[in-house]
PDB file of C-alpha atoms in Angstrom:
ATOM      1  CA  MET A1456      -6.798 -12.335 -26.808  1.00  0.00           C
ATOM      2  CA  THR A1457      -5.455 -10.461 -24.095  1.00  0.00           C
ATOM      3  CA  ASN A1458      -2.688  -7.907 -24.291  1.00  0.00           C
ATOM      4  CA  TRP A1459      -2.134  -6.959 -20.542  1.00  0.00           C
ATOM      5  CA  PRO A1460       1.151  -8.538 -18.811  1.00  0.00           C
ATOM      6  CA  GLU A1461       0.492 -11.404 -16.182  1.00  0.00           C
ATOM      7  CA  PRO A1462       2.794 -11.796 -13.516  1.00  0.00           C
ATOM      8  CA  LYS A1463       5.398 -14.430 -14.894  1.00  0.00           C
ATOM      9  CA  ASP A1464       8.323 -16.622 -13.350  1.00  0.00           C
ATOM     10  CA  LYS A1465       8.932 -15.745  -9.557  1.00  0.00           C
ATOM     11  CA  PHE A1466       5.973 -12.951  -9.308  1.00  0.00           C
ATOM     12  CA  SER A1467       3.474 -15.860 -10.353  1.00  0.00           C
ATOM     13  CA  LYS A1468       3.555 -16.637  -6.817  1.00  0.00           C
ATOM     14  CA  GLY A1469       2.556 -13.301  -5.232  1.00  0.00           C
ATOM     15  CA  LEU A1470       3.830 -11.237  -2.834  1.00  0.00           C
ATOM     16  CA  TRP A1471       5.354 -13.850  -0.551  1.00  0.00           C
ATOM     17  CA  SER A1472       7.790 -14.737  -3.669  1.00  0.00           C
ATOM     18  CA  CYS A1473       9.214 -10.918  -3.461  1.00  0.00           C
ATOM     19  CA  THR A1474      12.347 -11.422  -1.524  1.00  0.00           C
ATOM     20  CA  THR A1475      13.322  -7.516  -1.919  1.00  0.00           C
ATOM     21  CA  ILE A1476      11.499  -4.123  -1.315  1.00  0.00           C
ATOM     22  CA  GLU A1477      12.258  -3.505  -5.325  1.00  0.00           C
ATOM     23  CA  GLU A1478      10.448  -6.671  -6.384  1.00  0.00           C
ATOM     24  CA  VAL A1479       7.410  -5.660  -4.196  1.00  0.00           C
ATOM     25  CA  GLY A1480       7.449  -2.619  -6.116  1.00  0.00           C
ATOM     26  CA  GLN A1481       7.555  -4.429  -9.402  1.00  0.00           C
ATOM     27  CA  LEU A1482       4.860  -6.864  -8.633  1.00  0.00           C
ATOM     28  CA  HIS A1483       2.431  -4.498  -7.501  1.00  0.00           C
ATOM     29  CA  GLY A1484       3.111  -2.438 -11.216  1.00  0.00           C
ATOM     30  CA  LEU A1485       2.555  -5.614 -12.824  1.00  0.00           C
ATOM     31  CA  TRP A1486      -1.075  -5.816 -10.876  1.00  0.00           C
ATOM     32  CA  PHE A1487      -1.915  -2.447 -12.151  1.00  0.00           C
ATOM     33  CA  LYS A1488      -0.769  -2.898 -15.926  1.00  0.00           C
ATOM     34  CA  ALA A1489      -3.012  -6.424 -15.535  1.00  0.00           C
ATOM     35  CA  PHE A1490      -5.921  -4.744 -14.102  1.00  0.00           C
ATOM     36  CA  ASN A1491      -6.157  -1.690 -16.247  1.00  0.00           C
ATOM     37  CA  GLY A1492      -5.049  -3.545 -18.944  1.00  0.00           C
ATOM     38  CA  LYS A1493      -8.542  -5.932 -18.818  1.00  0.00           C
ATOM     39  CA  ALA A1494     -10.259  -2.600 -17.854  1.00  0.00           C
ATOM     40  CA  ILE A1495      -9.258  -0.985 -21.355  1.00  0.00           C
ATOM     41  CA  ASN A1496      -9.730  -4.441 -23.499  1.00  0.00           C
ATOM     42  CA  SER A1497     -13.404  -4.870 -22.356  1.00  0.00           C
ATOM     43  CA  VAL A1498     -14.248  -2.195 -24.810  1.00  0.00           C
ATOM     44  CA  ALA A1499     -11.746  -2.959 -27.668  1.00  0.00           C
ATOM     45  CA  LYS A1500     -14.652  -4.240 -29.774  1.00  0.00           C
ATOM     46  CA  ARG A1501     -17.572  -1.745 -28.698  1.00  0.00           C
ATOM     47  CA  LYS A1502     -18.689   0.839 -30.348  1.00  0.00           C
ATOM     48  CA  ILE A1503     -18.017   3.919 -28.139  1.00  0.00           C
ATOM     49  CA  SER A1504     -16.977   7.311 -29.529  1.00  0.00           C
ATOM     50  CA  LYS A1505     -13.203   8.016 -29.769  1.00  0.00           C
ATOM     51  CA  GLU A1506     -13.372  10.895 -27.349  1.00  0.00           C
ATOM     52  CA  THR A1507     -14.757   8.490 -24.914  1.00  0.00           C
ATOM     53  CA  ARG A1508     -12.292   5.918 -25.674  1.00  0.00           C
ATOM     54  CA  THR A1509      -9.563   8.234 -25.408  1.00  0.00           C
ATOM     55  CA  THR A1510     -10.631   9.828 -21.809  1.00  0.00           C
ATOM     56  CA  LEU A1511     -10.976   6.271 -20.458  1.00  0.00           C
ATOM     57  CA  LYS A1512      -7.459   5.204 -21.348  1.00  0.00           C
ATOM     58  CA  ALA A1513      -6.140   8.665 -19.466  1.00  0.00           C
ATOM     59  CA  LEU A1514      -8.127   8.313 -16.420  1.00  0.00           C
ATOM     60  CA  LEU A1515      -6.546   4.580 -16.001  1.00  0.00           C
ATOM     61  CA  GLN A1516      -3.340   4.877 -17.436  1.00  0.00           C
ATOM     62  CA  GLN A1517      -2.308   8.998 -17.668  1.00  0.00           C
ATOM     63  CA  VAL A1518      -0.557  10.546 -14.760  1.00  0.00           C
ATOM     64  CA  GLY A1519      -2.227  13.678 -13.566  1.00  0.00           C
ATOM     65  CA  ALA A1520      -5.438  12.760 -16.271  1.00  0.00           C
ATOM     66  CA  THR A1521      -7.326  14.492 -12.943  1.00  0.00           C
ATOM     67  CA  SER A1522      -6.381  16.642 -10.066  1.00  0.00           C
ATOM     68  CA  SER A1523      -7.726  14.490  -6.938  1.00  0.00           C
ATOM     69  CA  PRO A1524      -6.115  11.471  -5.769  1.00  0.00           C
ATOM     70  CA  THR A1525      -8.232   8.630  -6.326  1.00  0.00           C
ATOM     71  CA  LEU A1526      -8.023   4.768  -6.175  1.00  0.00           C
ATOM     72  CA  ILE A1527      -7.675   4.423  -9.927  1.00  0.00           C
ATOM     73  CA  GLY A1528      -4.173   6.346 -10.016  1.00  0.00           C
ATOM     74  CA  GLU A1529      -1.246   3.753  -9.965  1.00  0.00           C
ATOM     75  CA  ARG A1530       0.959   6.580  -9.033  1.00  0.00           C
ATOM     76  CA  SER A1531      -1.149   7.724  -5.735  1.00  0.00           C
ATOM     77  CA  CYS A1532      -1.416   3.606  -4.718  1.00  0.00           C
ATOM     78  CA  ASN A1533       2.279   3.294  -5.564  1.00  0.00           C
ATOM     79  CA  THR A1534       3.063   6.485  -3.291  1.00  0.00           C
ATOM     80  CA  ALA A1535       0.583   5.214  -0.453  1.00  0.00           C
ATOM     81  CA  TRP A1536       2.057   2.001   0.402  1.00  0.00           C
ATOM     82  CA  GLU A1537       5.665   3.414   0.272  1.00  0.00           C
ATOM     83  CA  MET A1538       4.727   5.936   2.530  1.00  0.00           C
ATOM     84  CA  LEU A1539       3.070   3.336   4.609  1.00  0.00           C
ATOM     85  CA  HIS A1540       6.052   1.297   4.581  1.00  0.00           C
ATOM     86  CA  VAL A1541       8.581   3.699   5.764  1.00  0.00           C
ATOM     87  CA  HIS A1542       6.186   4.815   8.677  1.00  0.00           C
ATOM     88  CA  LEU A1543       5.717   0.945   9.701  1.00  0.00           C
ATOM     89  CA  CYS A1544       9.430   0.854   9.671  1.00  0.00           C
ATOM     90  CA  ASN A1545      10.312   3.603  11.759  1.00  0.00           C
ATOM     91  CA  ILE A1546       7.745   2.633  14.200  1.00  0.00           C
ATOM     92  CA  VAL A1547       9.233  -1.041  14.662  1.00  0.00           C
ATOM     93  CA  THR A1548      12.864   0.536  14.235  1.00  0.00           C
ATOM     94  CA  ARG A1549      12.048   2.698  17.158  1.00  0.00           C
ATOM     95  CA  ASP A1550      10.722  -0.462  19.425  1.00  0.00           C
ATOM     96  CA  PRO A1551      11.321  -3.846  18.284  1.00  0.00           C
ATOM     97  CA  SER A1552       9.076  -5.530  20.535  1.00  0.00           C
ATOM     98  CA  VAL A1553       5.869  -4.250  18.804  1.00  0.00           C
ATOM     99  CA  GLU A1554       3.907  -6.401  17.144  1.00  0.00           C
ATOM    100  CA  VAL A1555       1.867  -6.375  13.763  1.00  0.00           C
ATOM    101  CA  ALA A1556      -1.202  -8.039  12.475  1.00  0.00           C
ATOM    102  CA  LEU A1557      -3.572  -8.051   9.653  1.00  0.00           C
ATOM    103  CA  VAL A1558      -7.147  -7.584  10.546  1.00  0.00           C
ATOM    104  CA  THR A1559      -9.660  -8.370   7.825  1.00  0.00           C
ATOM    105  CA  PHE A1560     -13.340  -7.848   8.311  1.00  0.00           C
ATOM    106  CA  ILE A1561     -15.828  -9.357   6.003  1.00  0.00           C
ATOM    107  CA  SER A1562     -19.523  -8.674   6.804  1.00  0.00           C
ATOM    108  CA  GLY A1563     -22.461  -9.870   5.183  1.00  0.00           C
ATOM    109  CA  ASP A1564     -24.417  -6.500   5.144  1.00  0.00           C
ATOM    110  CA  GLY A1565     -21.191  -5.218   2.560  1.00  0.00           C
ATOM    111  CA  ALA A1566     -22.729  -7.217  -0.117  1.00  0.00           C
ATOM    112  CA  THR A1567     -23.880  -5.203  -3.316  1.00  0.00           C
ATOM    113  CA  SER A1568     -24.821  -6.325  -6.627  1.00  0.00           C
ATOM    114  CA  HIS A1569     -22.648  -4.885  -9.552  1.00  0.00           C
ATOM    115  CA  TYR A1570     -25.610  -3.830 -11.721  1.00  0.00           C
ATOM    116  CA  LYS A1571     -26.534  -1.895  -8.759  1.00  0.00           C
ATOM    117  CA  THR A1572     -24.482  -0.834  -6.299  1.00  0.00           C
ATOM    118  CA  GLU A1573     -24.370   0.453  -3.007  1.00  0.00           C
ATOM    119  CA  ILE A1574     -21.322   0.944  -0.841  1.00  0.00           C
ATOM    120  CA  ASP A1575     -21.618   2.426   2.596  1.00  0.00           C
ATOM    121  CA  LEU A1576     -18.169   3.255   3.598  1.00  0.00           C
ATOM    122  CA  PHE A1577     -19.469   5.728   6.322  1.00  0.00           C
ATOM    123  CA  THR A1578     -21.096   2.605   8.475  1.00  0.00           C
ATOM    124  CA  SER A1579     -18.769   0.275   7.879  1.00  0.00           C
ATOM    125  CA  GLN A1580     -15.659   1.988   8.747  1.00  0.00           C
ATOM    126  CA  GLN A1581     -17.301   3.325  12.076  1.00  0.00           C
ATOM    127  CA  THR A1582     -18.227  -0.329  12.539  1.00  0.00           C
ATOM    128  CA  VAL A1583     -15.088  -1.634  12.335  1.00  0.00           C
ATOM    129  CA  GLN A1584     -13.197   1.014  14.254  1.00  0.00           C
ATOM    130  CA  LYS A1585     -14.888   0.457  17.257  1.00  0.00           C
ATOM    131  CA  THR A1586     -13.513  -3.315  17.165  1.00  0.00           C
ATOM    132  CA  LEU A1587     -10.089  -2.074  16.288  1.00  0.00           C
ATOM    133  CA  ARG A1588     -10.185   0.840  18.883  1.00  0.00           C
ATOM    134  CA  ALA A1589     -10.924  -2.336  21.465  1.00  0.00           C
ATOM    135  CA  MET A1590      -8.168  -4.231  19.916  1.00  0.00           C
ATOM    136  CA  SER A1591      -5.102  -1.699  20.240  1.00  0.00           C
ATOM    137  CA  PRO A1592      -4.614   2.212  20.421  1.00  0.00           C
ATOM    138  CA  ASN A1593      -3.060   2.245  17.073  1.00  0.00           C
ATOM    139  CA  TRP A1594      -4.153   1.114  13.842  1.00  0.00           C
ATOM    140  CA  PHE A1595      -4.472   1.747   9.622  1.00  0.00           C
ATOM    141  CA  GLY A1596      -6.942   0.655   7.681  1.00  0.00           C
ATOM    142  CA  VAL A1597      -8.275   0.526   3.993  1.00  0.00           C
ATOM    143  CA  THR A1598     -12.156  -0.526   2.757  1.00  0.00           C
ATOM    144  CA  GLU A1599     -11.734  -2.875  -0.662  1.00  0.00           C
ATOM    145  CA  LEU A1600     -14.386  -4.346  -3.172  1.00  0.00           C
ATOM    146  CA  ALA A1601     -13.858  -7.625  -4.159  1.00  0.00           C
ATOM    147  CA  LEU A1602     -16.109  -8.913  -7.381  1.00  0.00           C
ATOM    148  CA  PHE A1603     -17.129 -12.344  -7.717  1.00  0.00           C
ATOM    149  CA  ASN A1604     -17.336 -14.289 -11.209  1.00  0.00           C
ATOM    150  CA  SER A1605     -18.749 -17.596  -9.107  1.00  0.00           C
ATOM    151  CA  GLN A1606     -21.773 -15.778  -7.571  1.00  0.00           C
ATOM    152  CA  GLY A1607     -24.569 -13.830  -8.706  1.00  0.00           C
ATOM    153  CA  PHE A1608     -26.788 -11.353  -6.629  1.00  0.00           C
ATOM    154  CA  PRO A1609     -30.343 -11.612  -6.135  1.00  0.00           C
ATOM    155  CA  GLY A1610     -31.688  -9.424  -8.296  1.00  0.00           C
ATOM    156  CA  GLY A1611     -29.583  -9.346 -10.840  1.00  0.00           C
ATOM    157  CA  GLY A1612     -25.587  -8.723 -11.529  1.00  0.00           C
ATOM    158  CA  GLN A1613     -22.663 -10.621  -9.863  1.00  0.00           C
ATOM    159  CA  LEU A1614     -22.187  -9.934  -6.216  1.00  0.00           C
ATOM    160  CA  VAL A1615     -19.843  -7.409  -4.809  1.00  0.00           C
ATOM    161  CA  GLN A1616     -18.337  -7.458  -1.497  1.00  0.00           C
ATOM    162  CA  ARG A1617     -16.906  -4.657   0.560  1.00  0.00           C
ATOM    163  CA  HIS A1618     -14.102  -5.616   3.360  1.00  0.00           C
ATOM    164  CA  GLU A1619     -11.798  -4.011   5.259  1.00  0.00           C
ATOM    165  CA  HIS A1620      -7.999  -4.449   6.022  1.00  0.00           C
ATOM    166  CA  ALA A1621      -6.657  -3.069   8.875  1.00  0.00           C
ATOM    167  CA  LEU A1622      -2.969  -3.213  10.512  1.00  0.00           C
ATOM    168  CA  ILE A1623      -2.857  -2.893  14.236  1.00  0.00           C
ATOM    169  CA  PHE A1624       0.296  -2.047  15.699  1.00  0.00           C
ATOM    170  CA  GLY A1625       1.501  -1.874  19.537  1.00  0.00           C
ATOM    171  CA  LYS A1626       2.614  -4.187  22.319  1.00  0.00           C
ATOM    172  CA  GLY A1627       0.556  -7.165  22.982  1.00  0.00           C
ATOM    173  CA  VAL A1628      -1.828  -6.226  20.640  1.00  0.00           C
ATOM    174  CA  ILE A1629      -1.974  -9.805  18.627  1.00  0.00           C
ATOM    175  CA  ALA A1630      -3.468 -11.328  22.050  1.00  0.00           C
ATOM    176  CA  ARG A1631      -5.688  -9.129  22.563  1.00  0.00           C
ATOM    177  CA  ALA A1632      -7.372  -8.979  19.187  1.00  0.00           C
ATOM    178  CA  LYS A1633      -8.128 -12.351  19.361  1.00  0.00           C
ATOM    179  CA  VAL A1634     -10.062 -11.975  22.738  1.00  0.00           C
ATOM    180  CA  VAL A1635     -12.077  -8.719  21.263  1.00  0.00           C
ATOM    181  CA  ALA A1636     -12.641 -10.620  17.996  1.00  0.00           C
ATOM    182  CA  ALA A1637     -14.508 -13.567  19.864  1.00  0.00           C
ATOM    183  CA  ARG A1638     -16.227 -10.789  21.772  1.00  0.00           C
ATOM    184  CA  HIS A1639     -16.981  -8.648  18.655  1.00  0.00           C
ATOM    185  CA  GLU A1640     -17.772 -11.334  16.142  1.00  0.00           C
ATOM    186  CA  SER A1641     -21.623 -11.368  16.522  1.00  0.00           C
ATOM    187  CA  ARG A1642     -21.544  -7.482  15.251  1.00  0.00           C
ATOM    188  CA  TYR A1643     -20.810  -8.668  11.957  1.00  0.00           C
ATOM    189  CA  SER A1644     -23.463 -10.611   9.450  1.00  0.00           C
ATOM    190  CA  SER A1645     -22.127 -13.513   8.096  1.00  0.00           C
ATOM    191  CA  ASN A1646     -21.272 -13.535   4.316  1.00  0.00           C
ATOM    192  CA  SER A1647     -22.121 -15.869   1.496  1.00  0.00           C
ATOM    193  CA  THR A1648     -18.940 -17.586   1.884  1.00  0.00           C
ATOM    194  CA  GLY A1649     -19.078 -18.559   5.211  1.00  0.00           C
ATOM    195  CA  ALA A1650     -15.602 -17.006   5.739  1.00  0.00           C
ATOM    196  CA  PRO A1651     -14.836 -15.345   9.483  1.00  0.00           C
ATOM    197  CA  VAL A1652     -16.229 -11.783   9.849  1.00  0.00           C
ATOM    198  CA  ILE A1653     -13.309 -10.799  11.464  1.00  0.00           C
ATOM    199  CA  ASP A1654      -9.508 -12.574  10.928  1.00  0.00           C
ATOM    200  CA  ILE A1655      -6.508 -11.748  12.501  1.00  0.00           C
ATOM    201  CA  LYS A1656      -2.866 -12.754  11.035  1.00  0.00           C
ATOM    202  CA  ALA A1657       0.011 -12.247  12.597  1.00  0.00           C
ATOM    203  CA  VAL A1658       2.771  -9.605  10.389  1.00  0.00           C
ATOM    204  CA  THR A1659       6.289 -10.091  10.865  1.00  0.00           C
ATOM    205  CA  THR A1660       8.176  -7.052  11.103  1.00  0.00           C
ATOM    206  CA  ASP A1661      11.343  -6.995   8.573  1.00  0.00           C
ATOM    207  CA  GLU A1662      11.295  -4.493   6.236  1.00  0.00           C
ATOM    208  CA  VAL A1663      10.505  -6.784   3.187  1.00  0.00           C
ATOM    209  CA  ASN A1664       7.490  -8.275   4.509  1.00  0.00           C
ATOM    210  CA  LEU A1665       6.104  -4.558   5.925  1.00  0.00           C
ATOM    211  CA  ALA A1666       6.911  -3.912   2.174  1.00  0.00           C
ATOM    212  CA  ARG A1667       4.292  -6.718   1.258  1.00  0.00           C
ATOM    213  CA  ILE A1668       1.739  -6.281   3.671  1.00  0.00           C
ATOM    214  CA  SER A1669       1.754  -2.069   2.624  1.00  0.00           C
ATOM    215  CA  ALA A1670       1.363  -2.888  -0.717  1.00  0.00           C
ATOM    216  CA  TYR A1671      -1.100  -5.601  -0.180  1.00  0.00           C
ATOM    217  CA  LEU A1672      -3.487  -2.747   0.876  1.00  0.00           C
ATOM    218  CA  PHE A1673      -3.271  -0.524  -1.719  1.00  0.00           C
ATOM    219  CA  LYS A1674      -3.629  -3.471  -4.463  1.00  0.00           C
ATOM    220  CA  PRO A1675      -5.650  -2.894  -7.385  1.00  0.00           C
ATOM    221  CA  PRO A1676      -8.893  -5.633  -8.027  1.00  0.00           C
ATOM    222  CA  TYR A1677      -6.695  -7.273 -10.747  1.00  0.00           C
ATOM    223  CA  LYS A1678      -8.493 -10.649 -10.710  1.00  0.00           C
ATOM    224  CA  CYS A1679     -12.108 -11.162  -9.774  1.00  0.00           C
ATOM    225  CA  MET A1680     -12.817 -13.674  -7.114  1.00  0.00           C
ATOM    226  CA  ASN A1681     -14.099 -17.536  -7.224  1.00  0.00           C
ATOM    227  CA  TRP A1682     -15.811 -19.060  -4.040  1.00  0.00           C
ATOM    228  CA  ASN A1683     -15.731 -22.755  -4.013  1.00  0.00           C
ATOM    229  CA  PRO A1684     -17.943 -24.367  -1.636  1.00  0.00           C
ATOM    230  CA  GLY A1685     -16.791 -27.546   0.833  1.00  0.00           C
ATOM    231  CA  LYS A1686     -17.697 -30.678  -0.114  1.00  0.00           C
ATOM    232  CA  ASP A1687     -17.610 -34.285   1.937  1.00  0.00           C
ATOM    233  CA  GLY A1688     -16.958 -32.618   4.800  1.00  0.00           C
ATOM    234  CA  LYS A1689     -13.980 -30.229   3.628  1.00  0.00           C
ATOM    235  CA  ARG A1690     -13.353 -26.844   3.730  1.00  0.00           C
ATOM    236  CA  GLY A1691     -14.759 -24.264   0.599  1.00  0.00           C
ATOM    237  CA  HIS A1692     -12.150 -22.498  -0.535  1.00  0.00           C
ATOM    238  CA  MET A1693     -11.193 -19.241  -2.318  1.00  0.00           C
ATOM    239  CA  ASN A1694      -9.422 -18.588  -5.670  1.00  0.00           C
ATOM    240  CA  GLY A1695      -8.675 -15.702  -8.229  1.00  0.00           C
ATOM    241  CA  SER A1696      -8.999 -18.219 -11.211  1.00  0.00           C
ATOM    242  CA  GLU A1697      -9.765 -16.236 -14.583  1.00  0.00           C
ATOM    243  CA  LYS A1698     -11.156 -18.855 -16.411  1.00  0.00           C
ATOM    244  CA  SER A1699     -15.006 -17.279 -15.660  1.00  0.00           C
ATOM    245  CA  ASP A1700     -13.593 -14.046 -16.225  1.00  0.00           C
ATOM    246  CA  ARG A1701     -15.711 -11.011 -18.610  1.00  0.00           C
ATOM    247  CA  LEU A1702     -13.593  -8.351 -18.896  1.00  0.00           C
ATOM    248  CA  ILE A1703     -16.411  -5.686 -18.755  1.00  0.00           C
ATOM    249  CA  ARG A1704     -16.644  -6.629 -14.960  1.00  0.00           C
ATOM    250  CA  TYR A1705     -13.232  -4.816 -14.696  1.00  0.00           C
ATOM    251  CA  LEU A1706     -14.390  -1.655 -16.257  1.00  0.00           C
ATOM    252  CA  ARG A1707     -17.012  -1.416 -13.772  1.00  0.00           C
ATOM    253  CA  LEU A1708     -14.634  -2.303 -10.916  1.00  0.00           C
ATOM    254  CA  ALA A1709     -12.322   0.795 -12.431  1.00  0.00           C
ATOM    255  CA  GLN A1710     -15.552   3.246 -12.204  1.00  0.00           C
ATOM    256  CA  TYR A1711     -15.772   2.182  -8.553  1.00  0.00           C
ATOM    257  CA  ARG A1712     -11.858   2.747  -8.031  1.00  0.00           C
ATOM    258  CA  CYS A1713     -12.195   6.531 -10.298  1.00  0.00           C
ATOM    259  CA  MET A1714     -14.871   7.723  -8.083  1.00  0.00           C
ATOM    260  CA  MET A1715     -13.095   6.690  -4.599  1.00  0.00           C
ATOM    261  CA  ASP A1716     -10.710   8.444  -3.033  1.00  0.00           C
ATOM    262  CA  PHE A1717      -7.818   7.845  -0.318  1.00  0.00           C
ATOM    263  CA  GLU A1718     -10.018   9.934   2.226  1.00  0.00           C
ATOM    264  CA  GLN A1719     -13.202   8.174   1.579  1.00  0.00           C
ATOM    265  CA  THR A1720     -11.633   4.733   1.794  1.00  0.00           C
ATOM    266  CA  THR A1721      -8.569   5.003   4.799  1.00  0.00           C
ATOM    267  CA  PHE A1722      -9.249   4.983   8.422  1.00  0.00           C
ATOM    268  CA  GLY A1723      -6.850   5.418  11.179  1.00  0.00           C
ATOM    269  CA  GLY A1724      -6.374   5.661  14.958  1.00  0.00           C
ATOM    270  CA  GLY A1725      -3.653   6.971  17.038  1.00  0.00           C
ATOM    271  CA  GLU A1726      -0.212   6.522  15.265  1.00  0.00           C
ATOM    272  CA  GLY A1727      -2.434   5.381  12.492  1.00  0.00           C
ATOM    273  CA  LEU A1728      -4.289   8.249  12.206  1.00  0.00           C
ATOM    274  CA  ARG A1729      -1.166  10.497  11.827  1.00  0.00           C
ATOM    275  CA  ILE A1730      -0.085   8.096   9.152  1.00  0.00           C
ATOM    276  CA  ARG A1731      -3.134   8.194   7.135  1.00  0.00           C
ATOM    277  CA  SER A1732      -3.181  12.592   7.633  1.00  0.00           C
ATOM    278  CA  SER A1733       0.549  12.626   6.469  1.00  0.00           C
ATOM    279  CA  ILE A1734      -0.436  10.072   2.883  1.00  0.00           C
ATOM    280  CA  ILE A1735      -3.638  11.933   2.150  1.00  0.00           C
ATOM    281  CA  ALA A1736      -1.863  15.322   2.678  1.00  0.00           C
ATOM    282  CA  PHE A1737       0.787  14.091   0.182  1.00  0.00           C
ATOM    283  CA  LEU A1738      -1.477  12.615  -2.141  1.00  0.00           C
ATOM    284  CA  ARG A1739      -3.300  15.939  -2.576  1.00  0.00           C
ATOM    285  CA  ALA A1740      -0.802  17.975  -3.680  1.00  0.00           C
ATOM    286  CA  LEU A1741       1.035  15.235  -5.688  1.00  0.00           C
ATOM    287  CA  ALA A1742      -2.352  15.041  -7.633  1.00  0.00           C
ATOM    288  CA  VAL A1743      -2.323  18.966  -8.443  1.00  0.00           C
ATOM    289  CA  LYS A1744       1.206  18.995  -9.275  1.00  0.00           C
ATOM    290  CA  ASP A1745       0.747  15.872 -11.741  1.00  0.00           C
ATOM    291  CA  ALA A1746      -2.553  17.983 -13.218  1.00  0.00           C
ATOM    292  CA  ASP A1747      -0.840  20.961 -14.284  1.00  0.00           C
ATOM    293  CA  ALA A1748       0.965  21.983 -17.030  1.00  0.00           C
ATOM    294  CA  GLY A1749      -2.041  21.055 -19.374  1.00  0.00           C
ATOM    295  CA  ARG A1750      -2.244  17.453 -18.273  1.00  0.00           C
ATOM    296  CA  ARG A1751      -5.565  17.062 -17.009  1.00  0.00           C
ATOM    297  CA  VAL A1752      -7.753  15.490 -19.013  1.00  0.00           C
ATOM    298  CA  LEU A1753     -11.267  15.626 -16.613  1.00  0.00           C
ATOM    299  CA  HIS A1754     -11.825  17.810 -13.421  1.00  0.00           C
ATOM    300  CA  PRO A1755     -13.071  15.635 -10.749  1.00  0.00           C
ATOM    301  CA  ASP A1756     -16.458  16.828 -10.464  1.00  0.00           C
ATOM    302  CA  ALA A1757     -16.611  15.686 -14.423  1.00  0.00           C
ATOM    303  CA  VAL A1758     -15.607  12.474 -13.806  1.00  0.00           C
ATOM    304  CA  ALA A1759     -19.296  10.889 -12.380  1.00  0.00           C
ATOM    305  CA  THR A1760     -20.404  12.436 -15.612  1.00  0.00           C
ATOM    306  CA  PHE A1761     -18.094  10.649 -17.684  1.00  0.00           C
ATOM    307  CA  TRP A1762     -19.314   7.626 -16.220  1.00  0.00           C
ATOM    308  CA  VAL A1763     -22.787   8.305 -16.890  1.00  0.00           C
ATOM    309  CA  ASP A1764     -22.250   8.855 -20.468  1.00  0.00           C
ATOM    310  CA  LEU A1765     -19.692   5.798 -21.167  1.00  0.00           C
ATOM    311  CA  THR A1766     -22.512   3.793 -19.629  1.00  0.00           C
ATOM    312  CA  LYS A1767     -25.192   5.164 -21.838  1.00  0.00           C
ATOM    313  CA  GLU A1768     -22.760   4.334 -24.621  1.00  0.00           C
ATOM    314  CA  LEU A1769     -22.300   0.717 -23.873  1.00  0.00           C
ATOM    315  CA  GLY A1770     -25.489   0.285 -22.597  1.00  0.00           C
ATOM    316  CA  ALA A1771     -24.651  -1.192 -19.553  1.00  0.00           C
ATOM    317  CA  PRO A1772     -27.101  -2.415 -17.018  1.00  0.00           C
ATOM    318  CA  TRP A1773     -25.264  -0.199 -14.236  1.00  0.00           C
ATOM    319  CA  ASN A1774     -26.419   2.315 -11.733  1.00  0.00           C
ATOM    320  CA  LEU A1775     -23.993   5.579 -10.783  1.00  0.00           C
ATOM    321  CA  PRO A1776     -22.623   3.675  -7.725  1.00  0.00           C
ATOM    322  CA  ILE A1777     -23.905   5.048  -4.622  1.00  0.00           C
ATOM    323  CA  ILE A1778     -21.305   5.729  -1.989  1.00  0.00           C
ATOM    324  CA  LYS A1779     -22.240   6.707   1.257  1.00  0.00           C
ATOM    325  CA  THR A1780     -19.850   8.964   3.156  1.00  0.00           C
ATOM    326  CA  ARG A1781     -21.880  10.422   5.832  1.00  0.00           C
ATOM    327  CA  PRO A1782     -24.436   9.196   7.936  1.00  0.00           C
TER     328      PRO A1782
END
């Protein structure tokens, strides 16, 4: 039996059902409660020590549990999307002719196993930024991981697909981005689902839609993915059905997010670089402040050790994720 809140009523349709900035924030909170609930519930009936269970809950749910702004922190992610939203609104207010587009990169070389995970942030971000630089003088992007319930990985485990989302903005950037995408797509290897390696979507620039897209960039992986191949000439499609869920996979995703921070997983250029710098500086200071007064449960340097010990207690067939942030 599950005990985490699921989006209901108007929120069940996702971001497009949100008609105010406040509703976007509410939905973002529901996503985190769903994700954290699944991860914590995955060990509800497993034999782990009381101390380990308490520390895990704190890392996933407690503000100030560690003094580094990692992706697991709801407060950090919430602050990040709100700051990004303010910056984007200021940009389009100064110049309403500015175009905004969401560019998604899904390169097959970003595939890895959730058993033996290797995440090359450095190379992937370098590659996509060369393409983004040709599309626009300004961009802000994030690297994400999606775990597939529907697809295994050769050698064991489920498929985990690294991908990047980036917002480009400026005058005439959408038409230029399409031209560049056609020229650069050969630089990216095809992925297992056959999805476009570069996808471009225009973003309308009213303040609510900018809130939607900002929240989207900092969402937790509250659903694993399923790929349904096309049949009889019809295109395949992706969905987030939870019928094939194994809650322990969400614990693995939580581990990734505990071990990656905003500096590692974000990138930017031009005005987007300035936005990134302001967000990271604020989140660093906020994390230290939140961890003060004895609220910190783990020093940032102890987080990896905690996960190694938890993996041993669970008997899980996981490595400590290899996260590459330099050549």
